[in-house]
Structures are given as C-alpha cells and as structure tokens.
Coordinates of N, CA and C in Angstrom, one line a residue:
M1 N 24.0 47.8 80.2 CA 25.2 48.4 81.6 C 24.2 49.3 82.4
S2 N 24.6 49.3 83.6 CA 23.8 50.0 84.8 C 24.3 51.3 84.9
F3 N 23.3 52.3 85.1 CA 23.5 53.3 85.4 C 24.9 54.0 86.6
S4 N 24.6 52.8 87.7 CA 25.9 53.1 87.9 C 27.4 52.4 87.7
T5 N 27.1 51.3 86.9 CA 28.5 51.0 86.4 C 28.5 52.5 85.5
S6 N 28.2 52.8 84.6 CA 28.5 53.6 83.9 C 29.0 54.6 84.5
F7 N 28.4 55.4 85.8 CA 28.9 56.4 86.5 C 30.6 56.3 87.1
W8 N 30.4 55.0 87.4 CA 31.7 54.3 87.9 C 33.0 54.4 87.0
N9 N 32.5 54.2 86.0 CA 33.3 54.3 84.3 C 33.8 55.4 84.2
I10 N 33.0 56.4 84.2 CA 33.2 57.7 83.8 C 33.8 58.6 84.8
T11 N 33.6 58.3 86.4 CA 34.7 58.8 87.6 C 35.5 58.1 87.1
K12 N 36.1 57.1 86.9 CA 37.5 56.2 86.7 C 38.2 57.2 85.9
S13 N 37.4 57.2 84.1 CA 38.2 58.0 83.3 C 38.8 59.9 83.9
Y14 N 37.6 60.0 84.3 CA 38.2 61.1 85.0 C 38.8 61.6 85.5
R15 N 39.3 60.3 86.8 CA 40.5 60.7 87.9 C 41.8 60.5 86.8
K16 N 41.9 59.8 85.9 CA 43.0 59.5 85.4 C 43.4 60.7 84.3
L17 N 42.5 61.4 83.7 CA 42.5 62.2 82.7 C 43.0 63.3 83.6
L18 N 42.1 63.8 84.9 CA 42.9 64.7 86.1 C 43.8 64.3 86.4
S19 N 44.3 63.1 86.7 CA 45.9 62.7 87.0 C 46.8 63.1 85.9
K20 N 46.3 63.0 84.8 CA 47.8 62.9 83.6 C 47.8 64.7 82.6
Y21 N 46.5 64.9 82.8 CA 46.4 66.2 82.4 C 45.2 67.5 83.0
P22 N 46.1 67.5 84.3 CA 45.4 68.5 85.0 C 45.0 69.6 85.0
L23 N 45.7 70.6 84.2 CA 44.9 71.8 83.7 C 44.2 71.8 82.6
I24 N 44.4 71.1 81.6 CA 43.5 70.9 80.0 C 42.2 70.3 80.9
T25 N 42.3 69.4 81.9 CA 40.9 68.7 82.3 C 40.0 69.9 83.0
Q26 N 41.1 70.1 84.0 CA 40.0 71.4 84.5 C 39.8 72.7 83.8
A27 N 40.2 73.0 82.7 CA 39.6 74.2 81.7 C 38.6 73.6 80.7
V28 N 39.0 72.4 80.6 CA 37.3 71.7 79.8 C 36.3 71.7 80.8
Q29 N 36.2 71.1 81.9 CA 35.3 71.2 83.0 C 34.5 72.9 83.2
A30 N 35.2 73.8 83.2 CA 35.3 75.0 83.6 C 34.4 75.1 82.8
G31 N 34.7 75.5 81.3 CA 34.2 76.0 80.0 C 33.1 75.1 79.7
T32 N 32.8 73.8 79.8 CA 32.0 73.3 80.0 C 30.6 74.1 81.3
L33 N 31.0 73.8 82.2 CA 30.2 74.3 83.1 C 29.9 76.0 83.3
M34 N 30.4 76.8 82.5 CA 30.1 78.0 82.3 C 29.2 78.1 81.0
A35 N 29.8 77.2 80.1 CA 28.3 77.4 79.2 C 27.2 76.5 79.7
L36 N 27.1 75.8 80.0 CA 26.0 75.3 81.0 C 25.1 76.5 81.5
G37 N 25.8 77.3 81.9 CA 25.3 78.2 83.5 C 24.8 79.2 82.5
D38 N 25.2 79.3 81.2 CA 24.8 80.3 80.6 C 23.5 79.8 79.7
Q39 N 23.6 78.8 79.1 CA 22.0 78.1 79.0 C 20.8 78.1 80.0
I40 N 21.3 77.6 81.2 CA 20.5 77.8 82.6 C 19.9 79.5 82.0
A41 N 20.7 80.3 82.5 CA 20.6 81.5 82.3 C 19.3 81.8 81.2
Q42 N 19.5 81.4 80.0 CA 18.8 81.8 79.0 C 17.5 81.0 78.5
N43 N 17.2 80.0 79.4 CA 16.4 78.8 79.2 C 15.3 79.2 80.4
V44 N 16.2 79.1 81.8 CA 15.4 79.3 82.8 C 15.2 80.9 83.6
V45 N 16.4 81.3 83.6 CA 16.4 82.6 84.2 C 15.3 83.4 83.1
E46 N 15.9 83.5 82.2 CA 15.4 84.3 80.7 C 14.3 84.0 79.9
R47 N 14.3 82.6 80.1 CA 12.7 82.4 79.6 C 12.9 82.3 78.0
R48 N 13.9 82.4 77.3 CA 13.9 82.1 76.1 C 13.2 80.8 75.6
Q49 N 12.7 81.0 73.7 CA 12.3 80.1 73.5 C 13.6 79.3 72.6
W50 N 13.5 78.5 71.9 CA 14.7 77.1 71.7 C 15.3 78.7 70.1
K51 N 14.2 79.6 69.3 CA 14.7 79.9 68.0 C 15.1 81.5 69.1
D52 N 15.4 81.8 70.1 CA 15.9 83.1 70.3 C 16.8 83.0 71.1
L53 N 17.7 81.3 71.5 CA 18.5 81.1 72.2 C 20.1 81.4 71.3
D54 N 20.8 82.3 72.1 CA 21.7 83.0 71.7 C 23.4 81.9 72.1
F55 N 23.5 80.8 71.0 CA 24.2 80.1 71.2 C 26.2 80.5 71.2
V56 N 26.0 81.8 70.5 CA 27.0 82.7 70.1 C 27.7 82.8 71.7
R57 N 26.9 83.6 72.3 CA 27.0 83.7 73.7 C 27.4 82.7 74.7
T58 N 26.8 81.8 74.4 CA 27.0 80.2 75.3 C 28.6 79.9 74.6
A59 N 28.5 80.0 73.6 CA 30.3 79.8 73.0 C 31.1 80.3 74.0
Q60 N 30.9 81.4 73.6 CA 31.9 82.9 74.7 C 31.9 82.6 75.7
F61 N 30.7 82.2 76.9 CA 31.2 81.8 77.8 C 32.0 80.7 78.5
G62 N 31.7 80.0 77.4 CA 32.2 78.3 77.7 C 33.9 79.0 77.2
S63 N 34.2 79.9 75.9 CA 35.5 80.0 75.9 C 36.4 80.8 77.3
I64 N 35.2 81.8 77.8 CA 35.8 82.3 79.5 C 36.4 81.4 80.4
G65 N 35.6 80.2 80.6 CA 36.1 79.3 81.0 C 37.6 78.4 81.0
F66 N 37.2 77.8 79.8 CA 38.3 77.1 79.2 C 39.7 77.6 79.6
F67 N 39.5 79.0 78.8 CA 40.9 79.9 78.9 C 41.3 80.9 80.3
V68 N 40.0 81.0 81.0 CA 40.2 81.8 82.1 C 40.3 81.3 83.5
A69 N 38.9 80.6 83.3 CA 38.7 80.5 84.7 C 39.3 78.9 85.3
G70 N 39.1 77.8 84.0 CA 40.0 76.6 85.0 C 40.9 76.8 84.8
P71 N 41.8 77.4 84.0 CA 43.6 77.3 84.0 C 44.0 78.2 85.3
T72 N 43.0 79.5 85.9 CA 43.9 80.4 86.8 C 43.1 79.9 87.8
L73 N 42.1 79.0 88.5 CA 41.6 78.4 89.6 C 42.8 77.6 89.6
R74 N 42.7 76.4 88.6 CA 43.8 75.3 89.1 C 45.4 76.0 89.3
T75 N 45.7 76.8 88.8 CA 47.0 77.7 89.1 C 47.0 78.6 90.8
W76 N 46.0 79.1 90.8 CA 45.9 79.7 92.2 C 45.6 78.8 93.3
Y77 N 45.0 77.5 93.4 CA 44.3 76.9 94.3 C 45.6 75.7 94.5
G78 N 46.7 76.0 93.2 CA 48.1 75.2 93.5 C 48.9 76.3 94.0
I79 N 48.9 77.3 93.9 CA 49.8 78.4 94.6 C 49.7 78.7 96.2
L80 N 48.6 78.5 96.5 CA 47.5 78.5 98.1 C 47.8 77.0 98.7
D81 N 48.2 76.2 98.0 CA 48.8 74.8 98.5 C 50.1 74.9 98.8
K82 N 50.8 75.3 98.3 CA 52.4 75.2 97.8 C 52.5 76.4 99.3
R83 N 51.9 77.2 99.1 CA 52.5 78.2 100.1 C 51.8 78.7 101.5
I84 N 50.7 78.1 101.4 CA 50.1 77.9 102.9 C 50.1 76.7 103.7
G85 N 50.3 75.2 102.5 CA 49.4 74.2 103.0 C 48.1 73.6 102.4
S86 N 48.3 72.3 103.3 CA 46.5 71.8 102.8 C 45.6 71.5 104.0
K87 N 46.4 71.1 105.5 CA 46.1 70.8 106.3 C 45.9 72.0 107.6
G88 N 44.4 71.4 108.2 CA 44.8 72.2 109.5 C 43.9 73.3 109.3
G89 N 42.7 73.8 110.6 CA 42.3 75.1 110.8 C 42.6 75.9 110.1
L90 N 43.9 76.3 110.6 CA 44.0 77.3 110.4 C 44.7 77.8 108.9
V91 N 45.5 76.8 108.6 CA 45.5 77.1 107.1 C 44.6 76.8 106.0
V92 N 43.2 76.6 106.6 CA 41.6 76.8 105.8 C 41.4 78.0 106.1
L93 N 41.7 78.7 106.8 CA 41.3 80.2 107.0 C 41.9 80.8 106.7
K94 N 43.6 80.7 106.3 CA 44.5 81.7 105.9 C 43.6 81.3 104.5
K95 N 44.0 80.4 103.5 CA 43.5 80.0 102.2 C 42.4 80.9 102.2
V96 N 40.9 80.6 102.8 CA 39.5 81.3 102.4 C 40.2 82.5 102.6
C97 N 40.4 83.5 103.5 CA 41.3 84.6 103.6 C 41.8 85.6 102.0
C98 N 43.1 84.6 102.0 CA 43.8 84.9 100.6 C 42.4 85.0 99.8
D99 N 42.1 84.1 99.2 CA 41.1 84.0 98.4 C 39.7 84.7 98.2
Q100 N 39.6 84.8 99.1 CA 37.9 85.9 99.5 C 38.6 87.6 99.3
L101 N 40.0 87.7 100.0 CA 40.0 88.9 99.6 C 41.3 89.8 98.6
L102 N 42.5 88.7 98.5 CA 43.1 89.0 97.5 C 42.5 88.4 95.5
F103 N 42.2 87.1 95.6 CA 41.5 86.4 94.5 C 40.5 86.8 94.3
A104 N 39.4 86.5 94.6 CA 38.2 87.3 94.3 C 37.9 88.4 93.5
P105 N 38.1 89.5 94.6 CA 38.1 90.8 93.8 C 38.6 91.3 92.4
S106 N 39.6 90.6 92.0 CA 40.5 90.6 91.1 C 40.1 89.7 90.1
F107 N 39.6 88.8 90.5 CA 39.5 87.7 89.4 C 38.2 88.5 89.0
L108 N 37.2 88.4 90.0 CA 35.7 89.0 89.3 C 35.7 89.9 88.2
A109 N 37.3 91.0 88.6 CA 37.3 92.2 87.8 C 37.5 92.1 86.8
V110 N 38.2 90.7 86.3 CA 39.0 90.5 84.9 C 37.5 89.5 84.6
L111 N 36.8 89.1 85.4 CA 36.0 88.3 84.4 C 34.4 89.1 83.7
L112 N 34.4 90.1 84.4 CA 33.0 91.1 84.2 C 33.7 92.0 82.9
S113 N 35.5 92.5 82.6 CA 35.8 92.9 81.9 C 35.8 92.1 80.4
T114 N 36.5 91.2 80.7 CA 36.2 90.2 79.8 C 35.0 89.7 78.9
I115 N 34.0 89.9 79.9 CA 32.5 89.4 79.3 C 32.2 90.9 78.6
G116 N 32.6 91.8 79.1 CA 32.1 93.5 79.1 C 32.9 93.7 77.1
I117 N 34.4 93.2 77.1 CA 35.1 92.9 76.2 C 34.0 92.1 74.8
L118 N 34.0 91.1 75.2 CA 33.0 89.9 74.4 C 32.0 90.9 73.6
Q119 N 31.3 91.4 74.8 CA 30.0 92.1 74.2 C 29.9 93.7 73.8
G120 N 31.1 93.9 73.1 CA 31.8 94.8 72.3 C 32.0 96.1 73.3
N121 N 31.8 96.0 74.0 CA 32.3 97.6 74.9 C 33.4 98.3 75.0
D122 N 33.6 99.3 74.6 CA 34.8 100.3 74.7 C 35.2 100.3 76.2
L123 N 35.8 101.3 76.1 CA 36.6 101.3 77.7 C 35.5 102.4 78.6
E124 N 35.2 102.8 77.9 CA 34.4 103.7 78.8 C 32.5 103.0 79.6
Q125 N 32.4 102.3 78.2 CA 31.5 101.1 78.7 C 31.6 100.3 79.8
L126 N 33.2 100.1 79.3 CA 34.0 98.8 80.1 C 33.5 99.4 81.9
K127 N 34.2 100.7 82.1 CA 33.9 101.4 83.3 C 32.8 101.6 83.8
V128 N 32.0 101.8 82.9 CA 30.6 102.4 83.6 C 29.9 100.9 84.0
K129 N 29.9 99.7 83.0 CA 29.5 98.4 83.2 C 30.0 97.8 84.6
L130 N 31.4 98.2 85.1 CA 32.1 97.3 86.3 C 31.9 98.7 87.2
R131 N 31.5 100.0 86.9 CA 31.4 100.7 88.2 C 29.4 100.1 88.7
N132 N 28.5 100.1 87.6 CA 27.3 99.9 88.1 C 27.1 98.2 88.2
E133 N 27.9 97.2 87.8 CA 27.9 96.0 88.2 C 28.5 95.2 89.7
Y134 N 30.3 96.0 89.1 CA 30.6 95.2 90.4 C 30.5 95.4 91.8
P135 N 30.3 95.9 92.0 CA 29.9 96.4 93.8 C 29.1 95.0 94.2
D136 N 28.2 95.3 93.4 CA 26.6 94.0 93.6 C 27.3 92.7 93.9
I137 N 27.7 92.4 92.1 CA 28.3 91.1 92.4 C 29.2 90.9 93.3
L138 N 30.5 91.6 93.8 CA 31.1 91.6 94.6 C 30.5 91.2 96.1
K139 N 29.8 92.0 96.3 CA 28.9 91.8 97.8 C 27.9 90.3 97.7
N140 N 27.6 90.1 96.4 CA 27.1 88.7 96.5 C 28.0 87.3 96.3
N141 N 29.5 87.8 95.9 CA 30.3 86.7 95.6 C 30.2 86.5 97.3
Y142 N 30.5 87.3 98.5 CA 30.4 87.0 100.0 C 30.0 86.2 100.2
K143 N 28.0 86.2 100.2 CA 27.6 85.6 100.4 C 27.3 84.4 100.4
L144 N 28.0 84.0 99.6 CA 28.2 82.0 98.6 C 29.6 81.9 99.2
W145 N 30.5 82.5 98.7 CA 31.8 81.6 98.1 C 32.6 81.9 99.7
P146 N 32.6 82.7 100.6 CA 33.5 81.7 102.0 C 33.3 80.8 102.7
M147 N 31.8 80.7 102.7 CA 31.8 79.3 102.9 C 31.6 77.9 102.1
V148 N 31.4 78.1 100.9 CA 32.0 77.2 100.1 C 33.4 76.9 99.7
Q149 N 33.9 77.7 100.0 CA 35.6 78.0 100.1 C 36.3 77.1 101.7
L150 N 35.2 77.4 102.7 CA 35.8 76.5 103.6 C 35.6 75.4 103.9
I151 N 34.4 74.9 103.3 CA 34.6 73.7 103.2 C 35.2 72.7 102.0
N152 N 35.4 73.3 100.9 CA 36.5 72.8 100.0 C 37.5 72.7 100.2
F153 N 38.3 74.2 100.7 CA 39.5 73.7 101.5 C 39.8 72.5 102.4
Y154 N 38.4 72.6 103.3 CA 39.1 71.8 104.6 C 38.7 70.3 104.0
V155 N 37.6 70.0 103.3 CA 37.2 68.6 103.0 C 38.2 68.3 101.6
V156 N 38.3 68.7 100.7 CA 38.4 68.2 99.2 C 39.6 68.7 99.1
S157 N 40.5 67.3 98.5 CA 41.6 67.2 97.9 C 42.1 68.1 97.1
L158 N 43.3 68.3 96.7 CA 43.8 70.2 95.9 C 43.2 69.4 94.4
Q159 N 43.7 68.0 94.3 CA 43.1 67.6 92.3 C 41.5 67.8 92.5
Y160 N 40.5 68.1 93.1 CA 39.3 67.8 93.2 C 38.6 69.2 93.7
Q161 N 39.5 70.4 93.6 CA 39.0 71.8 94.3 C 38.3 72.4 93.3
V162 N 38.9 72.2 92.0 CA 38.2 72.8 91.2 C 37.1 72.8 90.5
L163 N 36.9 71.2 90.2 CA 35.8 70.6 90.1 C 34.7 71.3 91.3
V164 N 34.9 71.0 92.3 CA 33.8 71.4 93.4 C 33.4 72.9 93.7
V165 N 34.5 73.7 92.8 CA 33.9 75.2 92.5 C 33.3 75.3 91.8
Q166 N 33.7 74.3 90.5 CA 32.9 74.4 89.3 C 31.3 74.3 89.2
V167 N 31.3 73.3 89.9 CA 29.7 72.6 90.2 C 28.7 73.8 90.8
V168 N 29.6 74.6 92.5 CA 29.1 74.8 92.9 C 28.9 76.8 91.6
A169 N 30.0 76.5 91.3 CA 29.8 78.1 90.3 C 28.6 77.9 88.7
L170 N 28.1 76.9 88.9 CA 27.2 76.5 87.8 C 26.4 77.1 88.3
F171 N 25.6 77.6 89.0 CA 24.6 78.4 89.8 C 25.3 79.9 89.8
W172 N 26.4 80.1 90.3 CA 26.7 81.4 90.3 C 26.9 82.1 88.7
N173 N 27.5 80.9 87.9 CA 27.4 81.1 86.1 C 26.3 81.5 85.9
T174 N 25.1 81.0 86.3 CA 23.8 81.5 85.8 C 23.6 82.8 86.3
Y175 N 24.1 82.9 87.3 CA 23.7 84.7 87.6 C 24.1 85.8 87.6
I176 N 25.7 85.3 86.5 CA 26.6 86.4 86.5 C 26.5 86.6 84.8
C177 N 26.3 85.0 83.8 CA 25.5 85.3 82.8 C 24.3 86.1 82.8
Y178 N 23.0 85.9 83.4 CA 22.5 87.3 83.1 C 22.2 88.3 83.9
R179 N 23.3 88.1 84.5 CA 23.4 89.9 85.7 C 23.9 90.7 84.3
T180 N 25.3 90.1 83.6 CA 26.0 90.4 82.6 C 25.5 90.8 81.2
S181 N 24.4 90.2 81.3 CA 23.9 89.9 79.6 C 22.1 91.1 79.7
L182 N 22.1 91.8 80.9 CA 21.1 92.9 81.1 C 21.6 93.8 80.0
G183 N 20.7 94.3 79.4 CA 20.8 95.3 78.5 C 21.5 95.1 77.1
T184 N 22.2 93.7 77.0 CA 22.5 93.4 75.9 C 22.2 92.2 75.0
E185 N 22.0 93.1 73.4 CA 20.8 91.8 72.6 C 22.0 90.3 72.8
R186 N 23.5 90.4 72.8 CA 24.2 89.4 71.9 C 25.4 89.9 72.5
L187 N 26.5 89.1 73.0 CA 27.9 89.2 73.0 C 28.4 89.2 72.0
V188 N 29.1 90.2 71.4 CA 29.9 90.1 70.3 C 31.2 89.9 70.1
I189 N 32.0 89.2 69.2 CA 33.6 89.0 69.2 C 33.8 90.0 68.4

C-alpha cells in the first residue's frame, strides 16, 4: 500500500469518525496534540535525554487536551457558528473579536490554572503563577491567534476548525508546556 493510499484511508476514517462522533474525535485529537506538544517541549526545547523524560507530565497535558481543550473548543466554535453565522467577512471579524476578546483570555486563565493545579500548586501559588505568566502568555496569544482564527473562520468549515487550531496549537502547546514547566520538576496529580 502506498503512502498516498494510506493517507487517504486515514483521512476517510477521520472524516467518518468526525461526522459520527464529533466531540469525542476532537477531544482525542486535542489530547494527542497537547501530549505531543509536551514531548516536543521536553525533547527539543528542554533537550532532555530519554531517561529524563517526564511521561506523567505528558499524560497530564494530554488529559487537559482531552477533557478541557477539545470539548471546550468544539462547543465554543458551535456557539459562534450558531449565534453569529458562518459566512461573510463581517461574520468572520465578529467571530475573531469574540474569540480573542472573550474566549481567549478566560480559556488561558482556565488552562494555566489547570496546569498549576496538576503541578501541585496551592491557591497562593496559583495566584503568583498567574500574575507572573498570564500577561506574557496572553500577549503572545495576540501575536499568533487572531491571524490563525481569521483564516480558520473564513476558509475552514466548522467540523474542521478544531483540527486546524490544534495543528497550529501543536507549536503553541509546546510553548505553553515549556513556559508552565519552568521552575517545576514534575507535574503532580
């Protein structure tokens, strides 16, 4: 079987799963890509050796993708599509504004808090971590995501928008995993 045949078979299976089980499919893809982002952070950015890799941390980031990011993004994009619409330049601008001014700041706070809790931080440590990391991460969010979302909302159909975001987020998640792991040895459940 050739590479192109395998690719098209995987694509066909993915579309079928996405059509039949959209929420779980997007949760699995988000979890997988967040775990992969953590492994990229550990292997490439942190330059850890095999024996030093923290697979518990990777599993925890994967869980955040599966239980938080995937379902939340799928639901949010459905709400935007239902309330604002799906076609036209003005619709896209409204979606990007809602996404970046309402959703992104609150989602980042939830994401960073969840990571902090998994790292074993108490309430005071969470407050300090958020105060120290949140502004810079939000600022960097605005350097990347508005353009990604303009393209995503304008070109991509609703059922594939979470996938597009998660593919771009592979690199974003690498950054988040690295930033939130500074000063911690291991995420602790």
